[in-house]
Each structure stands twice: as C-alpha cells, then as structure tokens.
Amino acid sequence: MPDNGRLSKPVEKRVSVSVFKNVIVYRIEPAWSQTLAEAEEALAKARFEPCGPSQEKSAGWVEPRGEANGPLVESIDGQWLVEYMIESKAVPGSVVRRKLDERCAQIEATTGRKPGKKEKKELKEDITLELLPMAFTRSARVAVWIDKAENRLVINSGNAARADEVVTSLVKSLDGFAVALINTQVEPAAAMANWLLTQEPPAGFTIDRECELKASDDSKAVVRYAKHPLDIEEVQKHITDGKRPTRLALTWDDRVSFELTHGMLIRKIVFLEGTGDGAAGGKKEDNFDADVAIATGELGQLVPALLDALGGEAAFTGAPADAAAPKPVAEAPTTTTPADAEAEEEDAPF
C-alpha cells in the first residue's frame, strides 16, 4: 500500500484490458429486481438494427461478446455486462448548402421568385434525405456494467450526452429500473484542492503528475501540468489564488491509475501490472471473461475507496422508472469534450 503524500512514479507496465476507459458511475434504485432472463428478454425488444438507406441514426443493444445471436446480457462472476450500439450517418453541411444554393437558383431562374425561409427548410430536408444513402456510416459501442449486488451502474463513456442516451434506453427497457448519478458528501474539486495543498491524499491513493486548475472568476484562466511534479509551491499558490482543480491524476493501491474530474468522471483508466496475472495473451475472444473479471474486480474496489475518500456517498434520490433518465454531469470543455470522448469510444473493442 502506497504511503500518503508520495508522488507515484511513472508506470510503464500495463495490463491490456480495454473494457473501461472513461466511466460515469450511477446508483441503481435498490427496489429493481429483474432476473437475468427477464433483462435479456427486455433488451431483446430494443436490439440494434443497422441504419436504413434514408435513416440518419439507429441505436440498440448488441452482443457484448461480439458473437452473432449470442446473449445480450453476459454474466461473469455475477457481474452483468451489456453493450449499446450507436450508428449514425451524416451528410457534410457544405455539400447540403451547395445543393440548396443550386436548387434555389434553379427555382429563381424558372419562376422568377426566390424561395422563402419555409421552402428553403423543406428543400434542405429533401436534399439531406437524397444524400443519406451515399453518406458514410459512423458507429460507437458503449460498454455497460450492472453490479446488482452493489446496486451500481457503470457506463464506459466520457460523453455526458451519450451516457444519458444509454441510461434512457435502460430505463425504458428494464421494468422498474431507475438510477441517479453518484453524489458524494465532499465535492471532488474541494477534495482535490485539499490533497494538492497538503500533499496528503487519502489512504491508498497517490498523486500522480498531471492536473488541471481553472479560475472560478470571469477570466476562466486554465493551468495544466503534464508529467510534472505537483508538490511545488506554484501549484499551491494557484489554488490559494482561487483556481480549482478540474482534474487530477491519481493511482490507487499501485493497481489502477486514473484521472478524477470535478464532475465525478473517472477518466483515462489504466490497469497496472499485477492486476491481470494470467489474463494477457491469446485472442480477444479468449480473454473476454478475464478482461471483464479484471475490470469489474478492480473498479469494484476502487469506486468504494474513492467514495470514502470523498466523504462517503450522499443519499440515493432515484427517479421513478417511467420518468426521464437523470442527466449526467457534463464536463467542462477543457476537461473532456464530447468530440474527444467520441474519438476514444468509436468502434472501441469491448
């Protein structure tokens, strides 16, 4: 166990586990009690279907193991794994505008009148539908972990809007399912500021060499440190001058390194040497169970330790099952932008 206040050294050796990279954690309403078979049947009604020729977007549940016609809910050591698939097609705006200008010019030339605002909107929609069959398709897969024993939901996403979409689909599909974002007694930004000022992180954690500080005044000034010692007066002065940590790199128990953000997003998760003994090597499909066991086993210990470090969890305030899904906390643009998260998640292997 690392000593409090010790800066962790850069660790090169990692375990090749790609199940979770950036996660948002939720608390599941304790009353939810569906069985594995019931959940499988419910998700099958929202199974993923590829986009049609004129369809802009399609989303639904796919087999986590990647095997056609396999289970939609995989249970490994009692942990449920599901996967959400999003497919979208987009026509470049510049192409639509060019086509629209051509149509408007043609109408003006033949009728002597300029199309109005409403007609232009209809023309734009028609052009988009015409071009969709030729548009490139983009896809993203989002891993979802349901820990029934601990009433915990973990979504592999750093994109708040995408996580919200997944939660909404779960709430609609699973009878009695309701969740709320994990809330802590101590605000993450306040805790991180204290750890940096005192250089005394909570037991079991070490402060690594990356952080971001942002001013709370109108200047919105941002200071970033990368691969840099953080036990220096300069960092402490920034904090005493009013800058608040928006993210801080930490390592837990010399087993998992990650970044904690002020919005309680756990980013850049890396499982370190020793967490996956015997799991490396072989083909991806052969390692699915081992990868899931490593990720859920380590995060299943890290998350409670992190909650304790933040003063414990606030009381659950879940929404009714038929209510709209709660919206995840959006990260500041300087921390995790939706574009960054999409780039990391798109076509990501489970």
CSV table of C-alpha atoms in Angstrom, one decimal:
chain,number,residue,atom,x,y,z
A,1,MET,CA,0.0,0.0,0.0
A,2,PRO,CA,1.5,3.4,-1.0
A,3,ASP,CA,2.3,5.9,1.7
A,4,ASN,CA,0.2,9.1,1.9
A,5,GLY,CA,1.8,12.1,0.1
A,6,ARG,CA,4.2,10.1,-2.0
A,7,LEU,CA,4.1,11.0,-5.7
A,8,SER,CA,3.7,7.9,-7.7
A,9,LYS,CA,6.4,7.1,-10.2
A,10,PRO,CA,5.5,6.8,-13.9
A,11,VAL,CA,4.5,3.2,-14.6
A,12,GLU,CA,5.2,1.8,-18.0
A,13,LYS,CA,3.9,-1.7,-17.5
A,14,ARG,CA,0.1,-2.0,-18.0
A,15,VAL,CA,-2.4,-4.8,-18.3
A,16,SER,CA,-4.1,-4.9,-21.7
A,17,VAL,CA,-7.8,-4.5,-20.6
A,18,SER,CA,-10.0,-2.4,-22.8
A,19,VAL,CA,-13.4,-2.8,-21.2
A,20,PHE,CA,-13.5,0.5,-19.4
A,21,LYS,CA,-11.5,3.7,-20.3
A,22,ASN,CA,-13.6,6.6,-19.0
A,23,VAL,CA,-16.6,5.8,-16.7
A,24,ILE,CA,-19.6,7.5,-15.2
A,25,VAL,CA,-21.0,5.8,-12.1
A,26,TYR,CA,-24.6,5.7,-11.1
A,27,ARG,CA,-26.6,4.3,-8.1
A,28,ILE,CA,-29.4,1.9,-9.1
A,29,GLU,CA,-32.7,2.1,-7.2
A,30,PRO,CA,-32.5,-0.8,-4.7
A,31,ALA,CA,-36.0,-2.0,-5.5
A,32,TRP,CA,-35.1,-3.1,-9.0
A,33,SER,CA,-35.2,-6.9,-9.0
A,34,GLN,CA,-35.3,-8.3,-12.6
A,35,THR,CA,-33.6,-11.6,-13.2
A,36,LEU,CA,-31.0,-12.2,-15.9
A,37,ALA,CA,-33.6,-13.9,-18.1
A,38,GLU,CA,-36.0,-11.1,-17.7
A,39,ALA,CA,-33.4,-8.5,-18.5
A,40,GLU,CA,-32.3,-10.5,-21.6
A,41,GLU,CA,-35.9,-10.6,-22.9
A,42,ALA,CA,-36.5,-6.9,-22.2
A,43,LEU,CA,-33.3,-5.8,-24.0
A,44,ALA,CA,-34.1,-8.0,-27.0
A,45,LYS,CA,-37.1,-5.8,-27.8
A,46,ALA,CA,-34.6,-2.9,-28.4
A,47,ARG,CA,-32.0,-5.0,-30.3
A,48,PHE,CA,-29.8,-2.9,-32.6
A,49,GLU,CA,-30.7,-2.7,-36.3
A,50,PRO,CA,-28.3,-1.0,-38.8
A,51,CYS,CA,-29.4,2.3,-40.3
A,52,GLY,CA,-31.7,2.1,-43.3
A,53,PRO,CA,-30.7,3.9,-46.6
A,54,SER,CA,-32.5,7.1,-45.6
A,55,GLN,CA,-32.1,6.7,-41.8
A,56,GLU,CA,-29.8,9.2,-40.0
A,57,LYS,CA,-29.3,7.2,-36.8
A,58,SER,CA,-30.0,3.8,-35.3
A,59,ALA,CA,-29.2,2.6,-31.8
A,60,GLY,CA,-29.9,-0.5,-29.7
A,61,TRP,CA,-28.4,-3.4,-27.8
A,62,VAL,CA,-25.8,-5.8,-29.2
A,63,GLU,CA,-24.0,-8.9,-28.0
A,64,PRO,CA,-21.1,-7.9,-25.7
A,65,ARG,CA,-19.1,-10.9,-26.7
A,66,GLY,CA,-19.5,-10.0,-30.4
A,67,GLU,CA,-20.9,-13.3,-31.3
A,68,ALA,CA,-24.0,-13.2,-33.6
A,69,ASN,CA,-27.2,-14.3,-31.9
A,70,GLY,CA,-25.4,-14.6,-28.6
A,71,PRO,CA,-26.7,-13.3,-25.2
A,72,LEU,CA,-27.4,-9.6,-24.9
A,73,VAL,CA,-26.6,-9.8,-21.1
A,74,GLU,CA,-23.4,-11.6,-20.1
A,75,SER,CA,-23.0,-12.6,-16.5
A,76,ILE,CA,-19.4,-13.1,-15.4
A,77,ASP,CA,-18.7,-13.8,-11.7
A,78,GLY,CA,-22.1,-12.3,-11.0
A,79,GLN,CA,-21.4,-9.1,-12.9
A,80,TRP,CA,-23.7,-8.2,-15.8
A,81,LEU,CA,-22.3,-6.8,-19.0
A,82,VAL,CA,-24.3,-5.3,-21.8
A,83,GLU,CA,-23.4,-3.2,-24.8
A,84,TYR,CA,-25.1,-0.3,-26.6
A,85,MET,CA,-24.5,0.3,-30.3
A,86,ILE,CA,-25.0,3.6,-32.0
A,87,GLU,CA,-24.8,4.0,-35.7
A,88,SER,CA,-25.2,7.3,-37.5
A,89,LYS,CA,-24.9,8.8,-40.9
A,90,ALA,CA,-24.2,12.5,-41.6
A,91,VAL,CA,-24.1,14.4,-44.8
A,92,PRO,CA,-21.4,17.2,-44.9
A,93,GLY,CA,-23.1,20.6,-44.3
A,94,SER,CA,-21.1,22.2,-47.1
A,95,VAL,CA,-22.5,19.7,-49.6
A,96,VAL,CA,-26.1,20.3,-48.4
A,97,ARG,CA,-25.6,24.1,-48.7
A,98,ARG,CA,-24.1,23.8,-52.2
A,99,LYS,CA,-27.0,21.7,-53.4
A,100,LEU,CA,-29.5,24.1,-51.7
A,101,ASP,CA,-28.0,27.1,-53.4
A,102,GLU,CA,-28.3,25.2,-56.8
A,103,ARG,CA,-31.9,24.4,-56.2
A,104,CYS,CA,-32.8,27.9,-55.1
A,105,ALA,CA,-31.0,29.4,-58.1
A,106,GLN,CA,-32.9,27.0,-60.4
A,107,ILE,CA,-36.3,27.9,-58.9
A,108,GLU,CA,-35.5,31.6,-59.2
A,109,ALA,CA,-34.4,31.1,-62.8
A,110,THR,CA,-37.6,29.2,-63.8
A,111,THR,CA,-40.2,31.0,-61.8
A,112,GLY,CA,-38.7,34.5,-61.2
A,113,ARG,CA,-39.1,34.2,-57.4
A,114,LYS,CA,-36.7,33.5,-54.5
A,115,PRO,CA,-37.7,30.6,-52.2
A,116,GLY,CA,-38.8,31.7,-48.7
A,117,LYS,CA,-37.5,30.5,-45.4
A,118,LYS,CA,-40.0,27.7,-45.0
A,119,GLU,CA,-39.4,26.5,-48.6
A,120,LYS,CA,-35.7,26.5,-48.1
A,121,LYS,CA,-36.1,24.4,-44.9
A,122,GLU,CA,-38.1,21.8,-46.8
A,123,LEU,CA,-35.6,21.8,-49.7
A,124,LYS,CA,-32.8,21.3,-47.3
A,125,GLU,CA,-34.6,18.3,-45.7
A,126,ASP,CA,-35.3,16.8,-49.1
A,127,ILE,CA,-31.6,17.2,-50.1
A,128,THR,CA,-30.4,15.6,-46.9
A,129,LEU,CA,-32.7,12.6,-47.4
A,130,GLU,CA,-31.5,12.2,-51.0
A,131,LEU,CA,-27.8,12.2,-50.0
A,132,LEU,CA,-28.1,10.0,-46.9
A,133,PRO,CA,-27.9,6.7,-48.8
A,134,MET,CA,-24.4,7.8,-50.0
A,135,ALA,CA,-23.2,9.1,-46.6
A,136,PHE,CA,-20.5,7.3,-44.6
A,137,THR,CA,-21.6,5.4,-41.5
A,138,ARG,CA,-20.1,6.0,-38.1
A,139,SER,CA,-20.5,3.7,-35.2
A,140,ALA,CA,-19.8,3.6,-31.5
A,141,ARG,CA,-20.1,0.9,-28.9
A,142,VAL,CA,-20.7,1.7,-25.2
A,143,ALA,CA,-19.9,-1.0,-22.6
A,144,VAL,CA,-22.3,-1.1,-19.6
A,145,TRP,CA,-21.7,-2.9,-16.3
A,146,ILE,CA,-24.6,-3.6,-14.0
A,147,ASP,CA,-23.5,-4.6,-10.5
A,148,LYS,CA,-26.7,-5.9,-9.0
A,149,ALA,CA,-25.1,-6.9,-5.6
A,150,GLU,CA,-23.9,-3.3,-5.0
A,151,ASN,CA,-26.8,-1.6,-6.9
A,152,ARG,CA,-24.2,0.2,-9.1
A,153,LEU,CA,-24.3,1.1,-12.8
A,154,VAL,CA,-21.1,1.9,-14.7
A,155,ILE,CA,-21.1,3.3,-18.2
A,156,ASN,CA,-18.0,3.3,-20.3
A,157,SER,CA,-18.3,6.9,-21.6
A,158,GLY,CA,-16.7,10.3,-21.1
A,159,ASN,CA,-19.5,11.9,-23.1
A,160,ALA,CA,-22.4,13.0,-20.9
A,161,ALA,CA,-24.9,13.1,-23.7
A,162,ARG,CA,-24.1,9.6,-24.9
A,163,ALA,CA,-24.2,8.2,-21.3
A,164,ASP,CA,-27.6,9.9,-20.9
A,165,GLU,CA,-28.9,8.2,-24.1
A,166,VAL,CA,-27.7,4.8,-22.7
A,167,VAL,CA,-29.4,5.4,-19.3
A,168,THR,CA,-32.6,6.5,-21.1
A,169,SER,CA,-32.7,3.2,-23.1
A,170,LEU,CA,-32.1,1.1,-20.0
A,171,VAL,CA,-34.9,3.0,-18.1
A,172,LYS,CA,-37.3,2.4,-21.0
A,173,SER,CA,-36.3,-1.3,-21.5
A,174,LEU,CA,-36.0,-2.6,-17.9
A,175,ASP,CA,-39.1,-2.7,-15.8
A,176,GLY,CA,-38.6,-0.8,-12.5
A,177,PHE,CA,-35.1,0.4,-13.4
A,178,ALA,CA,-34.2,3.8,-12.1
A,179,VAL,CA,-30.8,5.4,-11.4
A,180,ALA,CA,-29.2,8.6,-10.1
A,181,LEU,CA,-25.7,9.9,-10.5
A,182,ILE,CA,-23.3,9.0,-7.7
A,183,ASN,CA,-23.2,12.0,-5.3
A,184,THR,CA,-20.5,12.5,-2.6
A,185,GLN,CA,-20.5,14.4,0.7
A,186,VAL,CA,-17.4,16.3,-0.3
A,187,GLU,CA,-17.2,18.0,-3.7
A,188,PRO,CA,-14.4,16.4,-5.8
A,189,ALA,CA,-12.9,19.8,-6.7
A,190,ALA,CA,-12.7,20.7,-3.0
A,191,ALA,CA,-11.2,17.4,-2.1
A,192,MET,CA,-8.6,17.5,-4.9
A,193,ALA,CA,-7.6,21.1,-3.8
A,194,ASN,CA,-7.1,19.9,-0.3
A,195,TRP,CA,-4.9,16.9,-1.4
A,196,LEU,CA,-2.8,19.2,-3.5
A,197,LEU,CA,-2.4,21.8,-0.8
A,198,THR,CA,-1.5,19.4,1.9
A,199,GLN,CA,0.2,16.8,-0.3
A,200,GLU,CA,-1.8,14.2,1.8
A,201,PRO,CA,-4.0,12.2,-0.5
A,202,PRO,CA,-6.4,9.7,1.2
A,203,ALA,CA,-5.1,6.4,2.3
A,204,GLY,CA,-4.3,4.0,-0.5
A,205,PHE,CA,-4.0,6.8,-3.1
A,206,THR,CA,-1.0,8.6,-4.6
A,207,ILE,CA,-1.0,11.9,-6.5
A,208,ASP,CA,0.5,11.4,-10.0
A,209,ARG,CA,2.0,14.1,-12.3
A,210,GLU,CA,-1.0,15.6,-14.2
A,211,CYS,CA,-3.6,18.1,-13.2
A,212,GLU,CA,-5.7,21.0,-14.5
A,213,LEU,CA,-6.6,24.1,-12.5
A,214,LYS,CA,-9.2,26.6,-13.6
A,215,ALA,CA,-10.0,30.0,-12.2
A,216,SER,CA,-13.6,30.5,-10.9
A,217,ASP,CA,-13.7,34.2,-11.8
A,218,ASP,CA,-14.6,35.7,-15.2
A,219,SER,CA,-11.1,35.2,-16.5
A,220,LYS,CA,-11.6,31.4,-16.7
A,221,ALA,CA,-7.8,31.0,-16.8
A,222,VAL,CA,-6.6,27.4,-17.0
A,223,VAL,CA,-3.3,26.0,-15.9
A,224,ARG,CA,-2.3,22.4,-16.9
A,225,TYR,CA,0.5,20.3,-15.6
A,226,ALA,CA,1.6,17.2,-17.6
A,227,LYS,CA,4.4,14.8,-16.5
A,228,HIS,CA,5.3,17.4,-13.8
A,229,PRO,CA,5.7,17.2,-10.0
A,230,LEU,CA,2.7,18.6,-8.2
A,231,ASP,CA,4.3,19.0,-4.8
A,232,ILE,CA,5.5,22.5,-5.6
A,233,GLU,CA,4.7,26.0,-4.2
A,234,GLU,CA,3.5,27.1,-7.7
A,235,VAL,CA,0.6,24.7,-7.6
A,236,GLN,CA,-0.3,25.6,-4.0
A,237,LYS,CA,-0.3,29.3,-5.0
A,238,HIS,CA,-2.6,28.8,-7.9
A,239,ILE,CA,-5.1,27.1,-5.5
A,240,THR,CA,-4.8,29.7,-2.8
A,241,ASP,CA,-5.3,32.4,-5.5
A,242,GLY,CA,-8.7,30.8,-6.4
A,243,LYS,CA,-8.1,28.3,-9.1
A,244,ARG,CA,-10.0,25.0,-8.6
A,245,PRO,CA,-8.8,21.5,-9.8
A,246,THR,CA,-10.9,20.3,-12.6
A,247,ARG,CA,-9.0,17.0,-13.0
A,248,LEU,CA,-6.2,15.3,-11.1
A,249,ALA,CA,-4.2,12.1,-11.9
A,250,LEU,CA,-4.2,9.5,-9.1
A,251,THR,CA,-3.1,5.9,-8.6
A,252,TRP,CA,-5.0,3.6,-6.3
A,253,ASP,CA,-3.1,0.9,-4.4
A,254,ASP,CA,-0.5,0.7,-7.2
A,255,ARG,CA,-3.1,-1.2,-9.2
A,256,VAL,CA,-5.2,1.4,-11.1
A,257,SER,CA,-4.2,4.8,-12.4
A,258,PHE,CA,-6.9,7.3,-13.5
A,259,GLU,CA,-7.9,10.9,-13.6
A,260,LEU,CA,-10.7,12.2,-11.3
A,261,THR,CA,-12.6,15.2,-12.6
A,262,HIS,CA,-14.6,17.8,-10.7
A,263,GLY,CA,-17.8,16.3,-12.2
A,264,MET,CA,-17.0,12.9,-10.7
A,265,LEU,CA,-16.0,11.4,-14.0
A,266,ILE,CA,-13.2,8.7,-13.8
A,267,ARG,CA,-11.0,9.1,-16.9
A,268,LYS,CA,-8.0,7.5,-18.5
A,269,ILE,CA,-8.3,4.3,-16.6
A,270,VAL,CA,-5.2,2.1,-16.8
A,271,PHE,CA,-4.9,-1.3,-15.0
A,272,LEU,CA,-1.3,-1.7,-13.9
A,273,GLU,CA,1.0,-4.7,-13.7
A,274,GLY,CA,-0.2,-7.3,-11.2
A,275,THR,CA,-3.9,-6.7,-11.8
A,276,GLY,CA,-4.2,-9.1,-14.7
A,277,ASP,CA,-1.8,-12.0,-13.9
A,278,GLY,CA,-2.6,-14.8,-16.3
A,279,ALA,CA,-5.1,-12.7,-18.4
A,280,ALA,CA,-2.8,-11.5,-21.1
A,281,GLY,CA,-2.1,-13.2,-24.3
A,282,GLY,CA,-4.3,-15.2,-26.7
A,283,LYS,CA,-7.1,-13.9,-28.9
A,284,LYS,CA,-9.5,-11.2,-27.8
A,285,GLU,CA,-12.5,-13.6,-27.7
A,286,ASP,CA,-10.5,-15.9,-25.4
A,287,ASN,CA,-9.8,-13.1,-23.0
A,288,PHE,CA,-13.3,-11.6,-22.7
A,289,ASP,CA,-14.1,-13.3,-19.4
A,290,ALA,CA,-10.7,-12.5,-17.9
A,291,ASP,CA,-10.8,-8.8,-19.1
A,292,VAL,CA,-14.3,-8.3,-17.6
A,293,ALA,CA,-13.3,-10.0,-14.4
A,294,ILE,CA,-10.2,-7.8,-14.0
A,295,ALA,CA,-12.0,-4.6,-14.8
A,296,THR,CA,-15.0,-5.2,-12.6
A,297,GLY,CA,-12.9,-6.6,-9.8
A,298,GLU,CA,-10.5,-3.7,-9.7
A,299,LEU,CA,-13.2,-1.0,-10.3
A,300,GLY,CA,-15.4,-2.7,-7.8
A,301,GLN,CA,-12.8,-1.9,-5.1
A,302,LEU,CA,-11.6,1.4,-6.5
A,303,VAL,CA,-15.1,3.1,-6.6
A,304,PRO,CA,-16.0,2.5,-3.0
A,305,ALA,CA,-12.5,3.6,-1.9
A,306,LEU,CA,-12.9,6.8,-3.9
A,307,LEU,CA,-16.3,7.4,-2.5
A,308,ASP,CA,-14.9,7.1,1.0
A,309,ALA,CA,-12.1,9.5,0.1
A,310,LEU,CA,-14.8,12.0,-0.8
A,311,GLY,CA,-16.6,11.8,2.5
A,312,GLY,CA,-18.9,9.0,1.6
A,313,GLU,CA,-22.0,8.8,-0.7
A,314,ALA,CA,-25.0,11.1,-0.4
A,315,ALA,CA,-28.4,9.6,-0.1
A,316,PHE,CA,-29.9,8.0,-3.2
A,317,THR,CA,-32.6,10.1,-4.9
A,318,GLY,CA,-33.6,7.9,-7.9
A,319,ALA,CA,-36.3,8.9,-10.4
A,320,PRO,CA,-39.4,6.7,-10.9
A,321,ALA,CA,-39.0,4.0,-13.6
A,322,ASP,CA,-41.3,5.8,-16.0
A,323,ALA,CA,-39.5,9.2,-15.6
A,324,ALA,CA,-36.9,10.6,-17.9
A,325,ALA,CA,-33.4,9.4,-17.1
A,326,PRO,CA,-31.3,11.8,-15.0
A,327,LYS,CA,-28.9,13.8,-17.0
A,328,PRO,CA,-25.2,13.0,-16.2
A,329,VAL,CA,-22.9,15.9,-15.1
A,330,ALA,CA,-21.4,17.4,-18.2
A,331,GLU,CA,-17.6,18.0,-18.1
A,332,ALA,CA,-16.1,21.4,-18.7
A,333,PRO,CA,-14.7,21.8,-22.3
A,334,THR,CA,-11.2,22.0,-21.0
A,335,THR,CA,-11.6,18.6,-19.3
A,336,THR,CA,-13.5,16.2,-21.6
A,337,THR,CA,-15.2,17.4,-24.7
A,338,PRO,CA,-17.8,15.2,-26.4
A,339,ALA,CA,-15.6,15.2,-29.5
A,340,ASP,CA,-12.7,13.8,-27.6
A,341,ALA,CA,-14.8,11.2,-25.9
A,342,GLU,CA,-16.4,10.1,-29.2
A,343,ALA,CA,-12.9,9.7,-30.7
A,344,GLU,CA,-11.9,7.4,-27.8
A,345,GLU,CA,-15.1,5.3,-27.8
A,346,GLU,CA,-15.9,5.0,-31.5
A,347,ASP,CA,-15.6,1.4,-32.7
A,348,ALA,CA,-13.8,0.6,-29.4
A,349,PRO,CA,-13.4,-3.1,-28.8
A,350,PHE,CA,-15.2,-4.4,-25.7
